Phi, psi and omega in degrees: 000132185283136178272159183272142178247339180217168184295320183301319180294328177292312184295335180263007185271175179281357180299331182293336176289339182267357181297331172250099186293138179283143178280123181262155179238150175268355181276119180280323184254150176275146174233143171288165180300321180293316179299320180291323177297319179297315180298314182296325177293319178292325181290325181300130179067012178266096185293329181299311180293319182294318178294321178296318179296315179300319179293316181294325182291344177293334177254329187219112184300331185268016185293326178299318178291329176298317178301315178301317181292323177299314177301314181299322184293332182256337181272318183290165183286300180230118180298132177238132187267145167286156180294140181304326182294340181271351188267148171290165182299314180300318180292319184291328185255297188284306181301314181298320180298316180294315181295319180293324177293323176298313184289341177267352182292147182301331184274351186300314182297325178292319177298316179300318183296329179278323192261333189305120179077005181245118189295304188290319173299322178296318179296315180297316180296320179296316178301312185292316180295312183296319180296318180295317177296319181300323180294334180259358188292322183300313180296318180297316181292326175299318182293313187281340182261008179072035177091358181277337177083347180215173176251035182300328181303319178298317180297318180294317179297320180292320178297318178298318181296319180294322178296320178293322177297320177296317178297319179299319179298319180293320179296317180294322178296317178296321181295326182284349176282124187297327184278357184287119177280176176053048182295330180295320178298317179295321179300317179297319180296323178298314180296315180298316180295318179299318180292327177292324176298315178298319180297315179297320180296320178296317177298316180297315180298321179295317180291322176299319180298317179299316181295317179297319178295321179292325176298317177295321182295319182257021182299325181295321178297317179295321181299318179294319179296318179292319179299315179297318180294322180294320177299314179295320180297319180295314179300317181291320179296316179297319179299314180295318179299315179299318180297317179291321177295321184283314190246351181281187184266010177088003180292127186293328182285345180048058187286160172284117171212172187301316182293314181297319178296319179296320178297314179298316181295321179293314181293331179299335181265358186231108176296327180298313180296321179294321179289321175299319183298329179301319179275313185297323178300316178296319183294322179292325174296321179296322176302314181300315180298315183288329177292322178299320181287352180259018180291136180293322185261029183105170185286090179066043183299132179273128183226359180195171176250137172228176188237150178183199178226030174277109184300319185294339182254359184292142179295148182298331179296327176279324178297333180298339178296340180284345188281342182237141179299324183293328184261354181300316178301326179295318178298316181298319178297316179297320179297313182295324182267006181056047181246014175286137184276143174212161180283140170267134183242158178297139177284145180287148173270125179264141174289153182281102180243147186270190179288162183226134171244121180252125174258120185246119177289117180240036175286165183302330182291344180265003183306137176094229189299321181297315180293322179296318177294316179302319181286328176296318177294320178299313180291329175298314178297324176297320178294320178296322176295320178298316180296317183276000179058048177238169183275156188215132178226146177239123176252107176277132180218153171221231183280301183244357186251136174227130177232131185242131173243127180244140178231116186259142183297333181286342182262151172292138184298125177268099185291331177294319178294322180296316179294320177298321177299316181294330181280344183298134171211119187276317184076175180100203181270201185229136174218117182280331188290323180300309179294327179290325173298317179295322178296320178295321178298313180298322183292349179268350176269159191304318186293338186236022182295334181250025187284148165267149178251131174245123186245113184250121183204165172269002170081006185273062181191181178204173175234157180286161179296322181296316179293321180301318179295316180299314183291323179297319178294321178297317179297318181294320181289318184270352182059033177267141177251149177239125177254126179259140172239111186259119181271077187237028184301329184250017183231163178220031183274163173288130184251157187260354182299332184296344181285335184224001181263144177275332179211143181229130170256126181247131178289347175282344182248331182236146172297143183303318180292329178293322176298315178301318181295322178297320178297317179297314181301325182284341187239006176247000000 
């Protein structure tokens, strides 16, 4: 860069464009006002993100904005970049490099498919990705900064340059005052200050070049760190999505609210609930697909326009208001007043299905995967009863213990009670007669007179001939059917369900998901 030798060259230089310094941003990606409001709401009271940001900022001042951009990249529809000229050096080099590596990663499209438009999965993925990057940030910053661990030198050089630009502005202002004496002295100071600005800029450019070269040099290390973080983010996003699908209220946006946060916090402490959710989440999605195919007027036929504020269902003509600054306030007003247009669709016709009593074997032999699958099927039946507006009961049994949970169609579903029911495990031995006696008792009260009984067990038990006769007579009189689900995939013993069951599904003969699908088909 050429230094100045006279005042005229200073006055005709590009330095005057720098007299009013441009405001730089650490945000690499653009967010709409609504998207930013959603992020800020999720960020509020989130200790995990705040601790991660505080830790990351010790090495990288722009780490907080990086967290925001990671959320934007997976939650928003299409990432849009701010102009490079508007970005701070850290944002332009380090943040952008991390984000571009994330978006080029093989797992990115999978993360997007889970998170796009869904608040809580996006938040979980952002937490996991940011925490993983933060753990590797110290080593990366040490490498690119030549052992200093930070890019503070750039900040100091930029601050010095800005102070010199301010001094240059003051000197030129003094020179322009007609009454100002010693103009030659001021002219020399102007030239000296201008040359010092150039010197600072050269130092800054040189240090920036070193950092950029080091980023390229250690790019493979960063790539591995991003890949590892993306893997963790995808797993966490899927886990959160499964939990919301399994235990949430079915809302597609999976918003942050008191109940959903409580469910996530509760499930975080229970491996059993998380494992149940892996299956139950899929089954609830399958219910949705099959219900759509059962529309009387065609598969989700659109027949009218209605209004609301569900972004995912809004017509594209209204979403187009987001594309221009002039029309954005109109979109926000429509969103706030629930005046966004969406299609109204025909309601599905449900087949007339009755109440359900589920007997779940919770003996010690079912511990682990068998019990988790049994409870996923149990909760699936509960969801089908909720949809069909019928009553639902769960009889937990082992050798001498029976515990009954009832859920009535007239009552609002208590999700906390449902989760507590799913967590129940009695342990001990096995006795079939106790739960069947309890099922007969329930079937005699008004709410369960037309109930079907589903009996889930690993089959390691039997019933007496006398009881078998009594139960067979009860079924014939009450016209109740019993469906058995035998968890015998790893066994080859003679089983006793055939003595009292009308139909039996065996995991040794059918895939577990296939059994779930058959149950759905029969009750949707």
